[in-house]
Tab-separated table of C-alpha atoms in Angstrom:
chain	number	residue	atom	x	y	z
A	1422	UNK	CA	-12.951	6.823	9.406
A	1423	UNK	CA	-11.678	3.313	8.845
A	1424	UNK	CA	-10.494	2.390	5.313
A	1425	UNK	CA	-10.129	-1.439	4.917
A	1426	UNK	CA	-7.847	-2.227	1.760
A	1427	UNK	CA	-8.886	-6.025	0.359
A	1428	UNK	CA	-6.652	-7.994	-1.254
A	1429	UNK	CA	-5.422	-11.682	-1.673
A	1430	UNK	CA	-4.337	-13.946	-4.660
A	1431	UNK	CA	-5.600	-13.699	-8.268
A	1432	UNK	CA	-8.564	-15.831	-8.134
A	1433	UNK	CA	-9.312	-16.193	-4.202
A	1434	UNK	CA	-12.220	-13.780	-4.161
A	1435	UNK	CA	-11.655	-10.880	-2.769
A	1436	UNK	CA	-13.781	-8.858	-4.933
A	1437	UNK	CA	-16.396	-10.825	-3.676
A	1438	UNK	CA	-15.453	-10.777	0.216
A	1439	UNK	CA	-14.933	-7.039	-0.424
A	1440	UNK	CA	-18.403	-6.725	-1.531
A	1441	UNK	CA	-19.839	-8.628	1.082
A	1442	UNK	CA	-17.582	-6.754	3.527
A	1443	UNK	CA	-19.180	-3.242	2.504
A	1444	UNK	CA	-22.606	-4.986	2.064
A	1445	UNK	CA	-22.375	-6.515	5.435
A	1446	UNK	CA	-20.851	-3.044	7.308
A	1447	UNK	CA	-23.968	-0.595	5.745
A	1448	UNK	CA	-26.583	-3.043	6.762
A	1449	UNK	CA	-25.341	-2.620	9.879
A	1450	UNK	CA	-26.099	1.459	9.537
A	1451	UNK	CA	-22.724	2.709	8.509
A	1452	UNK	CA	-22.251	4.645	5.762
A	1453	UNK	CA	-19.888	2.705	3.370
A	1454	UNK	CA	-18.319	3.473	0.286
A	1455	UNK	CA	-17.166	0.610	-1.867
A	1456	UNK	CA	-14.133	1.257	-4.233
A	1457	UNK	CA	-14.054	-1.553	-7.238
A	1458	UNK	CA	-13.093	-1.211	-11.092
A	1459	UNK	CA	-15.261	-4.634	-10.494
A	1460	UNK	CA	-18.268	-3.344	-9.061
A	1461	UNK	CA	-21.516	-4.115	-10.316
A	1462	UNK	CA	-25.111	-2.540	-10.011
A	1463	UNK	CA	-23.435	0.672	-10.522
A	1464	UNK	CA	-25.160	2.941	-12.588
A	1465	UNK	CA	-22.982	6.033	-14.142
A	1466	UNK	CA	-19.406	5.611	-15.418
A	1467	UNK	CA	-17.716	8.223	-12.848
A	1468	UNK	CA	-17.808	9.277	-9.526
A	1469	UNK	CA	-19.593	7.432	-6.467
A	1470	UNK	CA	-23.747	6.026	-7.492
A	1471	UNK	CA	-25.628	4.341	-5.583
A	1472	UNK	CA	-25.193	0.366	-5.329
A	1473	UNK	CA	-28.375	-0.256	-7.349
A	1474	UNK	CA	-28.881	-3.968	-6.608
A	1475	UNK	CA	-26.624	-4.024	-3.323
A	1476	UNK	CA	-28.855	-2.493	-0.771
A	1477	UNK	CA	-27.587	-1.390	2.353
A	1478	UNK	CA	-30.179	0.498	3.740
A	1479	UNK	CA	-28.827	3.555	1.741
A	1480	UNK	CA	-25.868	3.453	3.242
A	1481	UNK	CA	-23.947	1.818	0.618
A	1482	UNK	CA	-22.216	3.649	-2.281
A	1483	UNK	CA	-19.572	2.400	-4.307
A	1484	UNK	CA	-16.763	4.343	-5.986
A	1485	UNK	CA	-15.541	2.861	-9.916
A	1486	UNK	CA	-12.225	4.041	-11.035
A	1487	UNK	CA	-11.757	4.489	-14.450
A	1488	UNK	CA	-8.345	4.170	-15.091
A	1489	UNK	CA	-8.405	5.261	-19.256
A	1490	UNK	CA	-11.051	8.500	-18.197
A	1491	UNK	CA	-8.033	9.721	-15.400
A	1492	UNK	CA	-5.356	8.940	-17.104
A	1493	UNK	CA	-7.026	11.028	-20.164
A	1494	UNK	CA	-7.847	13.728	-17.722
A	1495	UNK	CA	-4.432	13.880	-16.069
A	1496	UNK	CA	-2.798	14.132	-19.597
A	1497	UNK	CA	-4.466	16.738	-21.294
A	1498	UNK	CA	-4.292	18.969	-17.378
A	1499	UNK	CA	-0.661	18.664	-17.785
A	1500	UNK	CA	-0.271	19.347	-21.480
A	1501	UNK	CA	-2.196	22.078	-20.648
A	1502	UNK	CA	0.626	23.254	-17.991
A	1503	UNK	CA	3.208	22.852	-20.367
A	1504	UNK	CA	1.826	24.536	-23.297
A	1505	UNK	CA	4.346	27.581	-23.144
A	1506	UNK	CA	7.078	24.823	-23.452
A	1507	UNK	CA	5.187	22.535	-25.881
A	1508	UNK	CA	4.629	25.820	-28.320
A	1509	UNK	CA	8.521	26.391	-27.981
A	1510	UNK	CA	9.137	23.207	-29.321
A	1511	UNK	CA	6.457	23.463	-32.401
A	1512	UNK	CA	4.392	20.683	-30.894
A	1513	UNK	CA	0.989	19.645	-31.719
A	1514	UNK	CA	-1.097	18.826	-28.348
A	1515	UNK	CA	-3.309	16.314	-28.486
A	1516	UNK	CA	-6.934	16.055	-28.290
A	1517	UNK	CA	-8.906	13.871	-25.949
A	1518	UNK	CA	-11.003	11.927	-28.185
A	1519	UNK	CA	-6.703	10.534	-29.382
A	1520	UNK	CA	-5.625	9.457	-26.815
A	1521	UNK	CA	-5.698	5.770	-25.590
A	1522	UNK	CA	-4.900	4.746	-21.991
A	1523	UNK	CA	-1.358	3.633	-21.212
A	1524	UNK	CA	0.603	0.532	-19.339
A	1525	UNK	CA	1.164	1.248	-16.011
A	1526	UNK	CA	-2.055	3.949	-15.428
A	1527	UNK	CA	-4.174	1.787	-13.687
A	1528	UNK	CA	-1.973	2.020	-10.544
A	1529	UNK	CA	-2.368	6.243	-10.394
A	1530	UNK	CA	-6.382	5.781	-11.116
A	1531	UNK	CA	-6.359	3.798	-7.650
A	1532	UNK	CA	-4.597	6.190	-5.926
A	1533	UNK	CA	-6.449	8.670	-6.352
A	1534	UNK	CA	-9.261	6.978	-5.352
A	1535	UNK	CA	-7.886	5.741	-2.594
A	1536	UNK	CA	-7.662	9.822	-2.035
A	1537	UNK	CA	-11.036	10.443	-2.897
A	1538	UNK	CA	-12.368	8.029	-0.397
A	1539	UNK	CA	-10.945	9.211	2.303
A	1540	UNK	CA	-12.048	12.368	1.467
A	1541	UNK	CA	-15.633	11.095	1.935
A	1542	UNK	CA	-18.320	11.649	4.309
A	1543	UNK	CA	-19.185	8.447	5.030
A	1544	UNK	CA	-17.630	6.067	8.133
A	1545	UNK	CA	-15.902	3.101	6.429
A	1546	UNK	CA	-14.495	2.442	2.785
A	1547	UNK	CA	-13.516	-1.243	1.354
A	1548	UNK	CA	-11.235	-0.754	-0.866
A	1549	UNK	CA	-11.023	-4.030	-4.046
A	1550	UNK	CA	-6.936	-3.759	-4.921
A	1551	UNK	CA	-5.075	-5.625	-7.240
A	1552	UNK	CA	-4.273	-9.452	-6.384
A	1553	UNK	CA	-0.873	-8.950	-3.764
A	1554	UNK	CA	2.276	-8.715	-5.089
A	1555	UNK	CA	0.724	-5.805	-7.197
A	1556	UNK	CA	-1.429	-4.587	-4.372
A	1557	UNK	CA	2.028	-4.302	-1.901
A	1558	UNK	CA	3.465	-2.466	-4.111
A	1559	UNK	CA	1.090	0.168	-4.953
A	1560	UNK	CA	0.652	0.482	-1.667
A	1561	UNK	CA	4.310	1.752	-1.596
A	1562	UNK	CA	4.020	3.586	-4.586
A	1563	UNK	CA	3.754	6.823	-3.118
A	1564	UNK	CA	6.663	6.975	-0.958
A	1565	UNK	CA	9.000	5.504	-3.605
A	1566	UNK	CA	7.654	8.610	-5.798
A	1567	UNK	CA	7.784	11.217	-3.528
A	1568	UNK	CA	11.552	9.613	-3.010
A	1569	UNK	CA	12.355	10.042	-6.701
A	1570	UNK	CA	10.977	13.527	-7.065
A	1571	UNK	CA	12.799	14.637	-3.980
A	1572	UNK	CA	16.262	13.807	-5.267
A	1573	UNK	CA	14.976	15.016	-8.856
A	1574	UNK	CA	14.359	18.155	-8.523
A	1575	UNK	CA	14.492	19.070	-4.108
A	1576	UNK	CA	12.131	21.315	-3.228
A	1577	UNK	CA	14.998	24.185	-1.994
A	1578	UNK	CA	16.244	24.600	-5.549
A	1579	UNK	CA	12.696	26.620	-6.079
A	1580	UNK	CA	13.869	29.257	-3.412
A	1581	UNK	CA	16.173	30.001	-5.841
A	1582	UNK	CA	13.314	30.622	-8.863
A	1583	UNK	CA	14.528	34.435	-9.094
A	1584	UNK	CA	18.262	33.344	-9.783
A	1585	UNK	CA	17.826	31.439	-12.526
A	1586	UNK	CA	18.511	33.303	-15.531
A	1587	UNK	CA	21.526	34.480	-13.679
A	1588	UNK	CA	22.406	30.543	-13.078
A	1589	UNK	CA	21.204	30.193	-16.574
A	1590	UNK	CA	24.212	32.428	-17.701
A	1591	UNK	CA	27.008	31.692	-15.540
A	1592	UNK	CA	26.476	27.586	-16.218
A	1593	UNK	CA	25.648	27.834	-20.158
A	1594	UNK	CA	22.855	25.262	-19.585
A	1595	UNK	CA	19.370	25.988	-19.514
A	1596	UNK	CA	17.668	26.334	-16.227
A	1597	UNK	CA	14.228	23.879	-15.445
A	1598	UNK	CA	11.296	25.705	-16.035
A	1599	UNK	CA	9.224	27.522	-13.553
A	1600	UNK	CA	6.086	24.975	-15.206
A	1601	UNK	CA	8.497	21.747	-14.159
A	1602	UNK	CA	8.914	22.494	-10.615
A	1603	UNK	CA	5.206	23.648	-10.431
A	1604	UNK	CA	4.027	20.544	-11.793
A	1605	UNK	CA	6.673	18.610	-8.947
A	1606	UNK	CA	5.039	20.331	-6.388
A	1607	UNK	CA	1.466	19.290	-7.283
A	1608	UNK	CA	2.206	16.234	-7.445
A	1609	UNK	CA	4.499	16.001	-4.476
A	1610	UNK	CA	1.194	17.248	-2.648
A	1611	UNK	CA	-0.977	14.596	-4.176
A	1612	UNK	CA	1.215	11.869	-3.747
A	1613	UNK	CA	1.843	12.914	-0.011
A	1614	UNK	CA	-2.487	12.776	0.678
A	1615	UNK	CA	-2.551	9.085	-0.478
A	1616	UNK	CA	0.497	7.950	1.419
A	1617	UNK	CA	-0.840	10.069	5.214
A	1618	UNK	CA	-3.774	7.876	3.759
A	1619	UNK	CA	-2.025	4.308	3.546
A	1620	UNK	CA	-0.160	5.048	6.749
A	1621	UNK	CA	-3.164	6.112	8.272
A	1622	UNK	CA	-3.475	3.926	11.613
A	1623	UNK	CA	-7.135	3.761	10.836
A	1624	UNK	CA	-6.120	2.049	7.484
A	1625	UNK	CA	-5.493	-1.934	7.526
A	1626	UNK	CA	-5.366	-4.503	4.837
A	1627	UNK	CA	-7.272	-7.694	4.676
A	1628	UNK	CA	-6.049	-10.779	3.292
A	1629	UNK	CA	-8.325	-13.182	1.080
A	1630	UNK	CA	-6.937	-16.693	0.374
A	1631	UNK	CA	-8.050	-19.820	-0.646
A	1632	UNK	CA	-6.428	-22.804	1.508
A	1633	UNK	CA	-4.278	-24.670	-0.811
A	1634	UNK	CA	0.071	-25.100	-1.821
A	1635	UNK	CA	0.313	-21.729	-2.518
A	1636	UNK	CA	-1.662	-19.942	0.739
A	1637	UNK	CA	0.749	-20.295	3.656
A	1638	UNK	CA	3.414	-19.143	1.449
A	1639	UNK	CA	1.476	-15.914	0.425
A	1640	UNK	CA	0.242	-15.045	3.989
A	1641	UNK	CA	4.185	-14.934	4.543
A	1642	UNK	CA	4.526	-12.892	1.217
A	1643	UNK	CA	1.769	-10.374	2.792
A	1644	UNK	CA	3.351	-10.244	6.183
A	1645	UNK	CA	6.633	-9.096	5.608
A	1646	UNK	CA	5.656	-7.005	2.833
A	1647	UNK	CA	3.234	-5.527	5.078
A	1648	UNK	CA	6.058	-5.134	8.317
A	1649	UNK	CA	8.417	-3.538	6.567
A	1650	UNK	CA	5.962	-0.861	5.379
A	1651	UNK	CA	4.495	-0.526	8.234
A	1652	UNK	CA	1.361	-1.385	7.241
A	1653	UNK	CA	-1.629	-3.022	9.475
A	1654	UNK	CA	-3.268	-6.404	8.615
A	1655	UNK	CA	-6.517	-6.408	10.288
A	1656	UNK	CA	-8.140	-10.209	9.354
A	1657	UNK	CA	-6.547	-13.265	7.074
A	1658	UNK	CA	-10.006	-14.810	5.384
A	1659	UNK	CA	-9.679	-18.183	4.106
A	1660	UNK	CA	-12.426	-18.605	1.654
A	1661	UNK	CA	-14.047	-20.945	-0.129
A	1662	UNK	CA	-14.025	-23.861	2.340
A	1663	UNK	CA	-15.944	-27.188	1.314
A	1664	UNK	CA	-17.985	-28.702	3.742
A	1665	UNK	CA	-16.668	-31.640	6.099
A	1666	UNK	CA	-17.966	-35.040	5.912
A	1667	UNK	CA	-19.127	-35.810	2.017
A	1668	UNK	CA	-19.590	-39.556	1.258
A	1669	UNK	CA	-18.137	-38.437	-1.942
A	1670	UNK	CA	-14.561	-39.969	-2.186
A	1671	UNK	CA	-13.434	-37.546	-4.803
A	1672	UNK	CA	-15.239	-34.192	-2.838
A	1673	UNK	CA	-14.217	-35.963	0.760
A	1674	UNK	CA	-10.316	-35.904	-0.717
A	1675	UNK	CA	-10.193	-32.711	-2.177
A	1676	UNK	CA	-11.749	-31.296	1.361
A	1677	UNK	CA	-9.378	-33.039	3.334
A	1678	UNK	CA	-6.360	-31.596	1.462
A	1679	UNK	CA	-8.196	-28.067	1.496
A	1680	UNK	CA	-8.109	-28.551	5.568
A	1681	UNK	CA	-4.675	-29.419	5.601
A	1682	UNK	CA	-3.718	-26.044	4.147
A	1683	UNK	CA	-6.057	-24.484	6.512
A	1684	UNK	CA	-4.500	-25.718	9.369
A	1685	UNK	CA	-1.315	-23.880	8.259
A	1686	UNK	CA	-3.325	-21.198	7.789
A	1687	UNK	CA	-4.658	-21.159	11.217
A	1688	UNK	CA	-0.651	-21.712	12.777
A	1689	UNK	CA	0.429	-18.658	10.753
A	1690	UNK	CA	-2.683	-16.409	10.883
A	1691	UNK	CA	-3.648	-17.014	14.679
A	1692	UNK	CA	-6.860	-15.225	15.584
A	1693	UNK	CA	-7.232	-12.779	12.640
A	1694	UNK	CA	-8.541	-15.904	10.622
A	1695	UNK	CA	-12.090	-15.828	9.297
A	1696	UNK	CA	-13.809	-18.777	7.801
A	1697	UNK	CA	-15.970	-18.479	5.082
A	1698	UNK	CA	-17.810	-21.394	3.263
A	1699	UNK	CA	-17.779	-22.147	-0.467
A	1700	UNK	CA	-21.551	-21.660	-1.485
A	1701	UNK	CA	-21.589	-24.776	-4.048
A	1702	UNK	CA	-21.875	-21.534	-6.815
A	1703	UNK	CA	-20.594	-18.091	-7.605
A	1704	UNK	CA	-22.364	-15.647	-5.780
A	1705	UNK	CA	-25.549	-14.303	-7.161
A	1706	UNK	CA	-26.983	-11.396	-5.382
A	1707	UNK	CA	-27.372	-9.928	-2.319
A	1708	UNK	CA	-27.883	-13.033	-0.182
A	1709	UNK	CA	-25.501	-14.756	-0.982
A	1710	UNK	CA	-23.050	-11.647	-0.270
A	1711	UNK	CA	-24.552	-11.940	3.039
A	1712	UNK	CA	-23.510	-15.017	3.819
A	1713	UNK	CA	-19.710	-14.164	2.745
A	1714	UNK	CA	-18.575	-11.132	5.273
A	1715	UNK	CA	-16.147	-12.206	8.028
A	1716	UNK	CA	-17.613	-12.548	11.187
A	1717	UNK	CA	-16.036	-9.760	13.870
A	1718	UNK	CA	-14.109	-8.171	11.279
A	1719	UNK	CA	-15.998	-4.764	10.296
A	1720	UNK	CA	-15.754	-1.427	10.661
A	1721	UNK	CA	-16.448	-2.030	14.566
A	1722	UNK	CA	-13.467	-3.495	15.617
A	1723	UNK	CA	-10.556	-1.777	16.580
A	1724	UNK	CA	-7.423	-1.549	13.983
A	1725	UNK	CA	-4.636	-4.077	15.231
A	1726	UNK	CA	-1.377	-1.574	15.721
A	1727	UNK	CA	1.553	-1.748	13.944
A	1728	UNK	CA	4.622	-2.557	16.087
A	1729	UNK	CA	6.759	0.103	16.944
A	1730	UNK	CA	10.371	0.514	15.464
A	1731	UNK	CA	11.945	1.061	18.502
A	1732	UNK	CA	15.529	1.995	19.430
A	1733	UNK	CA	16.937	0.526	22.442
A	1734	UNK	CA	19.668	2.209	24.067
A	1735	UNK	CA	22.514	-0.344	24.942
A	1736	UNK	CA	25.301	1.912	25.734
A	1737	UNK	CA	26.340	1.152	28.858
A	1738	UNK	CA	26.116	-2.538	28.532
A	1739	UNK	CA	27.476	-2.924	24.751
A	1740	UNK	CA	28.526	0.442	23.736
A	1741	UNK	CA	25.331	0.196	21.045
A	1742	UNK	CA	22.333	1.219	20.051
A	1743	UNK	CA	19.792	-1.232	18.717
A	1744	UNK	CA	17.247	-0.517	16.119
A	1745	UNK	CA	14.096	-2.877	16.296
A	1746	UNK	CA	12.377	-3.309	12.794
A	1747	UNK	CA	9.264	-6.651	13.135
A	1748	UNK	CA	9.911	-8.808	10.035
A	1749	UNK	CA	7.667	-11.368	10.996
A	1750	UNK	CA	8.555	-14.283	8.416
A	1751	UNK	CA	11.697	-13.199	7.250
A	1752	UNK	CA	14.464	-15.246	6.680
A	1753	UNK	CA	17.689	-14.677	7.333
A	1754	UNK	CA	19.212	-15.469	4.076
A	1755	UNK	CA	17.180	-13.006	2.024
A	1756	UNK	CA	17.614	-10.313	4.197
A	1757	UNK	CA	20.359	-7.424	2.810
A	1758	UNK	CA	21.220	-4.476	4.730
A	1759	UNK	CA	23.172	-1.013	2.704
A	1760	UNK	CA	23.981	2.156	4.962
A	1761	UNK	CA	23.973	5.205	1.834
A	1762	UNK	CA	23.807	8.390	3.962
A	1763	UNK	CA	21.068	8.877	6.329
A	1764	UNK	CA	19.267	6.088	5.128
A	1765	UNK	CA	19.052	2.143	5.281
A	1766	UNK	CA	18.335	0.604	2.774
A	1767	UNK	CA	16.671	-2.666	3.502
A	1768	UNK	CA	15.926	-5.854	1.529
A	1769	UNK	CA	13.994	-8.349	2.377
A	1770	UNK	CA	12.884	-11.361	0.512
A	1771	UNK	CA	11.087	-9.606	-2.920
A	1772	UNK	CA	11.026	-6.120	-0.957
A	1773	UNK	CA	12.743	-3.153	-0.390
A	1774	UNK	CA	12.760	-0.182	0.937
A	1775	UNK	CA	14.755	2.779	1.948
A	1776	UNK	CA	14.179	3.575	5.299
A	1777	UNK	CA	15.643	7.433	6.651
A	1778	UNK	CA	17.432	6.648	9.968
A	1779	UNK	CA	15.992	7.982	13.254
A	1780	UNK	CA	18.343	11.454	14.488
A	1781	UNK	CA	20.087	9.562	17.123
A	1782	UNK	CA	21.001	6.787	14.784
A	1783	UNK	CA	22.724	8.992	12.139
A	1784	UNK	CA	25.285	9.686	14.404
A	1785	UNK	CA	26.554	6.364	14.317
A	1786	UNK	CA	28.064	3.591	12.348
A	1787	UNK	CA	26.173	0.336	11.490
A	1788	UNK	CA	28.049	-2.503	13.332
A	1789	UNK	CA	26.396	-5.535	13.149
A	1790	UNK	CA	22.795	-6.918	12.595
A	1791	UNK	CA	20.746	-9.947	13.649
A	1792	UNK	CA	17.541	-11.521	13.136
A	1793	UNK	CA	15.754	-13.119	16.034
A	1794	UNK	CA	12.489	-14.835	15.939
A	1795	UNK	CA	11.463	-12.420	12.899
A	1796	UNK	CA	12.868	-9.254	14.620
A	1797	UNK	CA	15.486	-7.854	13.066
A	1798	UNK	CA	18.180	-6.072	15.686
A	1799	UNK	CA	20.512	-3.589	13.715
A	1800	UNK	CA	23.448	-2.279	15.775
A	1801	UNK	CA	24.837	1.135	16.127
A	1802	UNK	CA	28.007	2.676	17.421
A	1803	UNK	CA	27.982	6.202	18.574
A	1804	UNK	CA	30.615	8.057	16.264
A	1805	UNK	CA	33.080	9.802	18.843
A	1806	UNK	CA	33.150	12.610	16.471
A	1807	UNK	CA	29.313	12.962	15.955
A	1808	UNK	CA	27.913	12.286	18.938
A	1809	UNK	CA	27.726	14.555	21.848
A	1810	UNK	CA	30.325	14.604	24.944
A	1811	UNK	CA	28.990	13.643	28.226
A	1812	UNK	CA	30.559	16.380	30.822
């Protein structure tokens, strides 16, 4: 099943192209789920309805999150959990019709229905994220999580479950809870579905932007980000175009500095740009939707792959071992590199991420790193002591 995650800057459209996207992909007999807190023609509040005024042939359902409804849900389940431990501590638990949704749950409703989609029986879900700098890094969410809760609380300590009031003695300090690491362990589960489901290589990201200043230096933004997590961007759609050749001077202007911008586009996007005009109007209806999916870039054509992080073995030449990681559009003075363990931590531009070294590599020390034509070449020296003897 493909999953196409849609996203661009605040204001581009990509609700819209996501609409028409899933709109465009079930009239052409697949069966399409459409995940949008912006959806309309729903009808129901929760789980996946029909697309009342988008048909598709039956084919198209779409999926609403409710962010306030899960993260109500979610609370009370874990209150629930930790009721032992709440009645310890004379709390009172609160009741659902109380409790108001909080910052920063909006994020956790997407996930999970970025689960529940791909759970799904039908062949393709379009997936309506956040505008991207929030999108790219939900989408690496769950691996910073799972992260966090592995260093927290590791998953060996609860081998050790029958020990603790023993430990509980001999230290003076109270012991976690058997609810705590119970709870850990549900959600290291449910964060580990969504991210096999964002690293899925049937899972790719599209790109909505409208040509202007600030386009060519998000489709940079969105490729890096996107490199150094490894994730796949399937189409760049520039959107919104105004028509060539007005007598207008003010409309034949303002088109000729949208085309400038699109010809950047069209240097940095290469053939994964799709054109789509402005319709004079916001889109009313299922027409017009029709007239806004990107040509050759459904459900039918094949996910570009991700390039492989590949270590090249220089040891005869060099006495190395290079580590390939693509950063295409990175630059060389925002890049930072931090060896902590079996890890590299990497930074580059507004991103980071911790990335576990492959086996051969941990056996070495870090020696050098380069960047070359947005490939960045980090060199390793076997450690006499580490690394195995050659008879």
């Amino acid at each position: 099943m493909r999953i196409i995650l849609v996203t661009g800057l605040g204001g581009a459209g990509r609700t819209t192209v996501a609409a028409a996207t899933a709109l465009a992909e079930a009239r052409a007999g697949r069966r399409t789920l459409l995940v949008s807190e912006d959806a309309e023609d729903t009808e129901g509040s929760e789980g996946a309805e029909d697309a009342g005024g988008l048909p598709g042939d039956g084919n198209l359902r779409v999926l609403r999150p409710e962010p306030a409804a899960d993260f109500r849900r979610e609370f009370l389940a874990l209150q629930a959990r930790s009721g032992t431990a709440l009645d310890l501590l004379g709390a009172a638990p609160f009741e659902d019709a109380e409790l108001t949704e909080l910052p920063g749950s909006r994020p956790f409703a997407l996930l999970r229905a970025l689960r529940e989609a791909a759970a799904g029986d039908h062949e393709l879900a379009v997936v309506d994220l956040p505008p991207l700098p929030e999108a790219l890094a939900l989408l690496a969410l769950p691996e910073q999580l799972r992260r966090y809760l592995h260093r927290l609380l590791p998953p060996e300590r609860q081998a050790a479950r029958a020990l603790r009031p023993m430990l509980a003695q001999l230290a003076g300090v109270p012991v976690p809870a058997q609810w705590l690491y119970g709870t850990t362990a549900r959600w290291e589960a449910e964060l580990a579905a969504v991210q096999a489901v964002v690293e899925a290589p049937a899972t790719t990201v599209r790109l909505v932007l409208e040509p202007g200043p600030a386009a060519t230096r998000a489709l940079r933004t969105a490729r890096l980000g996107l490199a150094l997590h490894r994730l796949s961007l399937d189409a760049v759609v520039a959107n919104r175009l105004l028509p060539a050749g007005s007598e207008d001077p003010w409309l034949a202007g303002l088109t000729a500095e949208q085309h400038r911008h699109l010809a950047e586009l069209r240097t940095g996007a290469g053939d994964v740009l799709h054109e789509l005009p402005h319709l004079g109007r916001a889109p009313r209806g299922a027409d017009d939707l029709a007239l806004l999916a990107p040509a050759r870039a459904g459900a039918a054509s094949a996910p570009v792959p991700v390039p492989e992080w590949a270590v090249e073995d220089r040891r005869e030449e060099d006495g190395v071992l290079v580590w390939h990681v693509p950063l295409p559009g990175a630059a060389k003075e925002e890049l930072s590199l931090v060896r902590r363990g079996d890890e590299l931590l990497l930074t580059a531009g507004p991103f980071r991420r911790n990335l576990p070294l492959p086996g051969a590599l941990r056996r070495c020390t870090v020696t050098g790193a380069g960047l070359v034509d947005g490939d960045l070449r980090v060199r390793f020296t076997p450690d006499p002591g580490l690394w195995p003897r050659t008879p």
